[in-house]
C-alpha angles and dihedrals in degrees: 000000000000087000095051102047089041086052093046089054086047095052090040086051092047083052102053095053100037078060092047089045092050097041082055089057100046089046094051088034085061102039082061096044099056096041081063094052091050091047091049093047085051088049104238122142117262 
């Protein structure tokens, strides 16, 4: 019982940061890209 519910509040815990870790890179994923698509509007090179 102990194990399982230890394990479970592992797994919730992984989860958790494997779903911090993916909304950073789709915040920084979307601060670049939308410093390229600003560059590119202003008609810079990449």
């Amino acid at each position: 019982m102990v194990f399982s519910t230890v394990f479970e509040g592992n797994q919730a815990a992984f989860g958790g940061i494997v779903a911090y870790n993916s909304g950073l890179a789709g915040f920084l994923a979307g601060i670049t890209g939308q410093s390229c698509a600003r560059r590119v509007k202003s008609g810079g090179s990449r």
